[in-house]
Coordinates of C-alpha atoms in Angstrom, one line a residue:
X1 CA 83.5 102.1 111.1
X2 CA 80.9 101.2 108.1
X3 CA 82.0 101.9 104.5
X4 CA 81.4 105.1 103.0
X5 CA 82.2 104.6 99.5
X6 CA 80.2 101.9 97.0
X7 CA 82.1 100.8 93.8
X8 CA 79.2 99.9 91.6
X9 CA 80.1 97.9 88.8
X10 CA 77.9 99.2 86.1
X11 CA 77.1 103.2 86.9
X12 CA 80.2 103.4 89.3
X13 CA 78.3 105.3 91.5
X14 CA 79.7 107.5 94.5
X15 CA 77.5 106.8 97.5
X16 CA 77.6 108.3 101.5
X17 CA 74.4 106.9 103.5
X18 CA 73.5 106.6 107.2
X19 CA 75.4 109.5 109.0
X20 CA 77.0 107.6 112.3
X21 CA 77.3 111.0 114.6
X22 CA 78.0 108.6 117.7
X23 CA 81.1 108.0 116.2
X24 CA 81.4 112.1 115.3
X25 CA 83.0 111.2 111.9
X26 CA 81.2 111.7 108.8
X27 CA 80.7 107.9 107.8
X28 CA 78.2 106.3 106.4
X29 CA 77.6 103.1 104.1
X30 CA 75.4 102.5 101.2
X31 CA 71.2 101.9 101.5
X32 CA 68.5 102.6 98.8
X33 CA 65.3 104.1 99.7
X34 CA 62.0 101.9 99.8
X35 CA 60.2 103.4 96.9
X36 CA 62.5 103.4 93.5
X37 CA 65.6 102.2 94.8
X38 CA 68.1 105.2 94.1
X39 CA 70.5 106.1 96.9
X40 CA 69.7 108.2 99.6
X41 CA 72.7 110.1 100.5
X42 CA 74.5 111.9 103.5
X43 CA 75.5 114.9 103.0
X44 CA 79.1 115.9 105.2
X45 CA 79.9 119.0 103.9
X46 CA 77.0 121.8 103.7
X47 CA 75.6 125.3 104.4
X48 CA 72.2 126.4 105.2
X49 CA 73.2 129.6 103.8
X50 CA 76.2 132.1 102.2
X51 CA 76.2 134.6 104.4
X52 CA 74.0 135.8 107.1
X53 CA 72.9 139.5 107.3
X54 CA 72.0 140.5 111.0
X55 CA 68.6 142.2 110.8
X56 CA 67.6 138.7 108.8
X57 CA 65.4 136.3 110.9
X58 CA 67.3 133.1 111.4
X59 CA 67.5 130.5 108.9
X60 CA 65.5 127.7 108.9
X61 CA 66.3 124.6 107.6
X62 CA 62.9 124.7 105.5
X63 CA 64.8 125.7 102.2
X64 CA 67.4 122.8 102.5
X65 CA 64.6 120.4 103.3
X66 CA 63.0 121.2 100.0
X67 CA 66.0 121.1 98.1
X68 CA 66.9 117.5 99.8
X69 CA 63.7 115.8 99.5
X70 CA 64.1 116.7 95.4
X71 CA 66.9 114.9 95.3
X72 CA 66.5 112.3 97.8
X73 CA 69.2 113.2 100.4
X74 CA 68.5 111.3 103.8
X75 CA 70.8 113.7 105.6
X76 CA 73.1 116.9 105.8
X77 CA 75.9 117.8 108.2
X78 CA 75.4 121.6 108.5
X79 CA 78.6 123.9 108.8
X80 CA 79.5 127.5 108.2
X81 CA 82.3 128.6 105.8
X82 CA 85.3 129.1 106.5
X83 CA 85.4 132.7 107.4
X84 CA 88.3 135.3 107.8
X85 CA 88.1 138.1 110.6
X86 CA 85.5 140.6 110.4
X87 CA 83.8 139.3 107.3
X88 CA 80.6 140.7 106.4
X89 CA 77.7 138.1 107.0
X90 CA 79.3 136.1 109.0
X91 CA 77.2 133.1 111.2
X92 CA 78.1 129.8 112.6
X93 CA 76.6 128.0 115.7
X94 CA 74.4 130.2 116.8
X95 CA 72.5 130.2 113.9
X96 CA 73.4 126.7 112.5
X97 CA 72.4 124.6 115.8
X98 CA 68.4 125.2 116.6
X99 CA 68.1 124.3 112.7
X100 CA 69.7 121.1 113.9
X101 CA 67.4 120.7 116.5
X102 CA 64.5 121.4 115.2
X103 CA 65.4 118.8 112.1
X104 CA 67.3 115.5 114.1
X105 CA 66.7 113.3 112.1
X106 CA 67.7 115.1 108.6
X107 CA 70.6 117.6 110.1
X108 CA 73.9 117.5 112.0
X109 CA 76.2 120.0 112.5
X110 CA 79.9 121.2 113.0
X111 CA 81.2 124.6 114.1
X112 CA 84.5 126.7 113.7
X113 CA 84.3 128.3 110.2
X114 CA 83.1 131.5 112.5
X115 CA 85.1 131.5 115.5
X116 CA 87.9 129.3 115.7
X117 CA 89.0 130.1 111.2
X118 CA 89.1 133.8 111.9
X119 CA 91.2 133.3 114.8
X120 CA 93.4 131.0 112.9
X121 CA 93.7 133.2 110.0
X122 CA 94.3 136.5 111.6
X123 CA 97.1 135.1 114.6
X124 CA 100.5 135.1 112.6
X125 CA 101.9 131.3 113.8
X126 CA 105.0 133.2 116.0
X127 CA 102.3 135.4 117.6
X128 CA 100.3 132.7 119.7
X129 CA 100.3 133.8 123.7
X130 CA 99.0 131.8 126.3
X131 CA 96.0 134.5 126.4
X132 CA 94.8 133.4 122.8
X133 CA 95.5 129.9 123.4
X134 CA 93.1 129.8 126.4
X135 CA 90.8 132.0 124.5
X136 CA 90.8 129.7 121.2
X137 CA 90.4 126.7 123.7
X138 CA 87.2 128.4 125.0
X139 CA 85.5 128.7 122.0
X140 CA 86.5 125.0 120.9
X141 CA 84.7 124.1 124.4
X142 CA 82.1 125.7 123.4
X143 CA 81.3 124.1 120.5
X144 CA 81.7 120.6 121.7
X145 CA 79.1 121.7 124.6
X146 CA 76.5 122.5 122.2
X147 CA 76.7 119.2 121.0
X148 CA 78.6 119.3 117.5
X149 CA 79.5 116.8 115.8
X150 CA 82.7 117.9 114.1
X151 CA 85.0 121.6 113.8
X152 CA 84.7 123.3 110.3
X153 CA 84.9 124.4 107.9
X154 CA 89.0 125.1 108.9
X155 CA 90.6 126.7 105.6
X156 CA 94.2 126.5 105.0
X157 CA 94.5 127.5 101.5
X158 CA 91.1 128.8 100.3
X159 CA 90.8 130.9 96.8
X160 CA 89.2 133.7 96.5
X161 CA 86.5 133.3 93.2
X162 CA 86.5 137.1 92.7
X163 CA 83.0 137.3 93.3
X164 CA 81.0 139.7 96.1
X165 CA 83.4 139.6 99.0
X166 CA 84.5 135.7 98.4
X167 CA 87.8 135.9 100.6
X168 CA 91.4 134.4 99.9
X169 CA 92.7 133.2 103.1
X170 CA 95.8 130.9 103.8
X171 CA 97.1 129.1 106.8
X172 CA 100.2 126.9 107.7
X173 CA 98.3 123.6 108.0
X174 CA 100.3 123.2 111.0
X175 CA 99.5 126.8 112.6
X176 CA 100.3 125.9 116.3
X177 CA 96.1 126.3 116.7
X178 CA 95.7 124.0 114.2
X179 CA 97.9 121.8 116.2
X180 CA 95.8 122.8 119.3
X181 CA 92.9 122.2 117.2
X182 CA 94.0 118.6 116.3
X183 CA 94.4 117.3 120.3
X184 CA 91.1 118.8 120.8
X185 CA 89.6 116.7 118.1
X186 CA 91.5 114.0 119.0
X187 CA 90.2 114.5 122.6
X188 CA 86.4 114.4 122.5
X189 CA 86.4 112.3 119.0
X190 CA 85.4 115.1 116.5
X191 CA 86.8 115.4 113.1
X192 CA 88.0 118.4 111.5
X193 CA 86.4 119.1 108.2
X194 CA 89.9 120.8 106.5
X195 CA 89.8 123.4 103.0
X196 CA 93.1 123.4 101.8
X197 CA 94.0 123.7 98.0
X198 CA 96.9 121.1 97.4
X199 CA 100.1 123.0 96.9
X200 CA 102.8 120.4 96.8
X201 CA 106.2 122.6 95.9
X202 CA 106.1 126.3 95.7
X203 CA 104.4 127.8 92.6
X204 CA 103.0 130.3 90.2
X205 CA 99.0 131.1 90.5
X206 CA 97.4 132.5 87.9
X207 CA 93.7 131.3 88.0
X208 CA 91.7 133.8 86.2
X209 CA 88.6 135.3 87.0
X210 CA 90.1 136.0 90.3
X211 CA 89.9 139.5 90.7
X212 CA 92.8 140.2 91.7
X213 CA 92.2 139.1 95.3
X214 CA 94.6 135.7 95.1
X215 CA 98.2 135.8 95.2
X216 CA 100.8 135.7 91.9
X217 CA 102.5 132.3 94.0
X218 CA 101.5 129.9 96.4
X219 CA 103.7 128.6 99.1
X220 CA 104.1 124.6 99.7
X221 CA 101.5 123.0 102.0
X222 CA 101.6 119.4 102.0
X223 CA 104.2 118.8 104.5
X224 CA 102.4 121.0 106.9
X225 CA 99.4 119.2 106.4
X226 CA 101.5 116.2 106.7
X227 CA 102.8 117.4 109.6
X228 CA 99.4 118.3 111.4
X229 CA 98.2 114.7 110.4
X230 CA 101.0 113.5 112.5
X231 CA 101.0 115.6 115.3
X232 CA 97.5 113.5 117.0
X233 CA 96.7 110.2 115.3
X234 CA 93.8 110.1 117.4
X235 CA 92.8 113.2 115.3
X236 CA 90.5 112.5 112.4
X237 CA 90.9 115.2 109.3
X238 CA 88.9 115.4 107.0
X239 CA 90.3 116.9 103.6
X240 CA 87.4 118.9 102.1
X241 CA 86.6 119.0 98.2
X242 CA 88.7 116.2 96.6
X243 CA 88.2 115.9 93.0
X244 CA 87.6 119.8 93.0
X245 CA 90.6 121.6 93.1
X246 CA 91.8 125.2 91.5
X247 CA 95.1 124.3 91.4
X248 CA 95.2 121.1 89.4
X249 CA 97.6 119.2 92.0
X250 CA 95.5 116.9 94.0
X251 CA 95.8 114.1 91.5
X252 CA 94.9 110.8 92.8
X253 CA 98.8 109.3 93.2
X254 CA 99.0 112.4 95.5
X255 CA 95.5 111.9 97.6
X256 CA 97.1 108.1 97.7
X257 CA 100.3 108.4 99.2
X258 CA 99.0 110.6 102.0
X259 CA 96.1 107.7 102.5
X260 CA 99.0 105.2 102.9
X261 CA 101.0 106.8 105.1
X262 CA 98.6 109.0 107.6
X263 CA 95.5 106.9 108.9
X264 CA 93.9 109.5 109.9
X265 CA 93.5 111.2 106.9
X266 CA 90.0 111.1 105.1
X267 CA 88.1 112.9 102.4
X268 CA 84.9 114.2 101.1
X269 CA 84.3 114.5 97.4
X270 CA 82.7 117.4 96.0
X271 CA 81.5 117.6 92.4
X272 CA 81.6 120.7 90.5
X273 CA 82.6 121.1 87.5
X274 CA 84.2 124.5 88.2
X275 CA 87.4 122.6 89.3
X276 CA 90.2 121.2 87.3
X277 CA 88.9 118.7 84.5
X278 CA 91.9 116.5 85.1
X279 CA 92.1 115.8 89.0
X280 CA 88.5 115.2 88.5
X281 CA 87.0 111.9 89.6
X282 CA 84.4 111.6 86.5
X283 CA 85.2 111.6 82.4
X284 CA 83.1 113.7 80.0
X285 CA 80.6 110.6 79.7
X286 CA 80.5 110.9 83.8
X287 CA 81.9 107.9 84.5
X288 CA 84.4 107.1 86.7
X289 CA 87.8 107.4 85.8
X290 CA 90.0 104.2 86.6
X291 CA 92.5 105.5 89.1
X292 CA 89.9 107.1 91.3
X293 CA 88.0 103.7 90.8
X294 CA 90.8 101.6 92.2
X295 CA 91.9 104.4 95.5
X296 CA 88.1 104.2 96.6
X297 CA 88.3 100.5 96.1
X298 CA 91.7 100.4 98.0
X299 CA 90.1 102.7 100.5
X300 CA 86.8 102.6 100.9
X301 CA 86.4 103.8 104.7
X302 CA 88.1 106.7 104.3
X303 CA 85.7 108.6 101.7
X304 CA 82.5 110.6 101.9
X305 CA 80.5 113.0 100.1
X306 CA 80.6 116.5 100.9
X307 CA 78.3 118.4 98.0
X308 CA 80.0 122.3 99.3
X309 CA 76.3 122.9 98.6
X310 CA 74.7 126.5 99.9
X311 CA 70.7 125.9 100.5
X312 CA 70.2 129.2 99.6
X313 CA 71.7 129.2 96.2
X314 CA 70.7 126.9 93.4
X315 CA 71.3 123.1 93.3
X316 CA 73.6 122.5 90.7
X317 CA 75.8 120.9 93.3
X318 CA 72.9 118.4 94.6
X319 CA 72.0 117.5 90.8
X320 CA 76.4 116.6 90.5
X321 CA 76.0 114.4 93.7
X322 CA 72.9 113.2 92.4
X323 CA 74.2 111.7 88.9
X324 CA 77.5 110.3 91.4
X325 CA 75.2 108.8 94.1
X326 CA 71.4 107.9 91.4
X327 CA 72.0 104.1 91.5
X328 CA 72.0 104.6 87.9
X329 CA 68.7 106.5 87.7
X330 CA 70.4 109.1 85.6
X331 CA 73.6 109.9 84.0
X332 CA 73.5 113.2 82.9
X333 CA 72.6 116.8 84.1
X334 CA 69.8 116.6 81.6
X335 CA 68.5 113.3 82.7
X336 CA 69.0 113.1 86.6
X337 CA 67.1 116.7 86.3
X338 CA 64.2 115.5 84.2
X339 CA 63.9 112.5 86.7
X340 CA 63.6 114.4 89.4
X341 CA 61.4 117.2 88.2
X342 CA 58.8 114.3 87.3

């Protein structure tokens, strides 16, 4: 598997190039483009759009194009949110895979946040039959047959940001269709792109700005996630979002020791600067802080980038990745967005 993470001396730059979908993880290694040397980026973790209203014509990928060629992003895995039962504007392979195909060489996709997430957060763990094991198993089949190259976005702890209809939705990380999940990954070769806030003893919650929709306290999740790492090696999860986090626990010595001991753990980085300042992988002057430095350098196949960008929103997101990934082209908001408006 080729590097996905490039330690660069002097800018410290976070960098995810060349998108290997034969292998069906989201791997890549570092390149610079032909005409002013920045780094072109893959993209592992994206959405075309928020939320998909039915009498809407299907998305295109036209919008994402636009926003990619701005800031000079080679490639995007496509993949809906992680959505809870019955949620309004919902959408996931249907509308997801012919923008795929009509873009090969600048899209993949994954599949799940839609289908196989709602049933995962609506079945309580002691209420799986064989009837909705066999039905779950169906609509995994289904997205391996249309040709995906992962299952996502899977939430097990995902906040609510008190905004429209933004859900809170919680899962045992080893759910027994999680577990089903993990052999079916493990199977045909397909990661599992995995949202789970970083919960690592039982606790008070009291983000604000929540409206009201998250819970007072959050139950411990990391040995079920240890758990589900270790119920398939063969399965590959990926941990969405590190060094953004709501709850201020993923700290590097945590993201570490879960590296060392479960191989089949990776990550994707998303930078926002919504998350907790600490667990953050950048300083106020944006660079990189040395403890992150030294786990990427320690691993350096098991990282990617994954912006959590929506296409249909604006681009702060792509401008973050863009300062992390510019080959030192810029090193601010200010000045990665002047270089690329010129």
């Amino acid at each position: 598997m080729e590097k996905i993470i490039s330690c660069l001396a002097h800018s410290y730059v976070l960098a995810g190039v060349i998108l290997s979908l034969s292998s069906s993880l989201f791997a890549a290694e570092v390149t610079e483009t032909k005409n002013d040397g920045a780094v072109a980026i893959i993209d592992t973790h994206a959405h075309i759009i928020r939320g998909y209203r039915r009498r809407d014509p299907l998305p295109t990928g036209a919008q994402a194009l636009r926003a990619m060629d701005s800031h000079k992003v080679a490639m995007a895995m496509l993949l809906p949110p992680p959505f809870p039962p019955n949620h309004l504007g919902i959408y996931g392979l249907r509308e997801i895979e012919p923008v795929a195909r009509a873009n090969p060489g600048r899209f993949g996709f994954a599949a799940g946040g839609e289908s196989l997430n709602p049933m995962i957060q609506r079945i309580a763990p002691d209420k799986v039959t064989p009837d909705l094991s066999r039905q779950f198993q169906q609509e995994a089949d289904a997205i391996v047959k249309a040709g995906s190259a992962g299952f996502g976005e899977i939430a097990a702890e995902h906040f609510s940001s008190g905004r429209g209809n933004h859900p809170y939705e919680s899962a045992r990380p080893d759910h027994p269709l999680l577990l089903a999940l993990a052999d079916i990954a493990a199977q045909y070769g397909m990661p599992i792109d995995l949202h789970m806030e970083a919960v690592p003893q039982d606790m008070a919650f009291s983000r604000r700005a929540s409206g009201g929709r998250n819970p007072e306290t959050l139950r411990e999740n990391i040995s079920g996630l240890e758990r589900l790492l270790a119920h398939n090696r063969k399965a590959r999860i990926v941990w969405a979002h590190a060094g953004w986090d709501l709850t201020g626990e993923r700290t590097v010595p945590l993201m570490r020791s879960l590296l060392e001991k479960h191989p089949n753990l990776y990550m994707s980085v998303k930078l926002d600067e919504s998350g907790s300042r600490p667990t953050s992988p950048f300083d106020p002057d944006d660079g990189l802080k040395p403890g992150w430095l030294t786990m990427l350098r320690d691993f350096p196949d098991r990282f990617v980038i994954g912006s959590d960008q929506f296409f249909d929103e604006g681009t702060e997101r792509q401008i973050r990745r863009r300062i992390a990934a510019g080959g030192g082209a810029c090193r601010s908001e200010r000045e990665c967005q002047t270089d690329l408006s010129a």
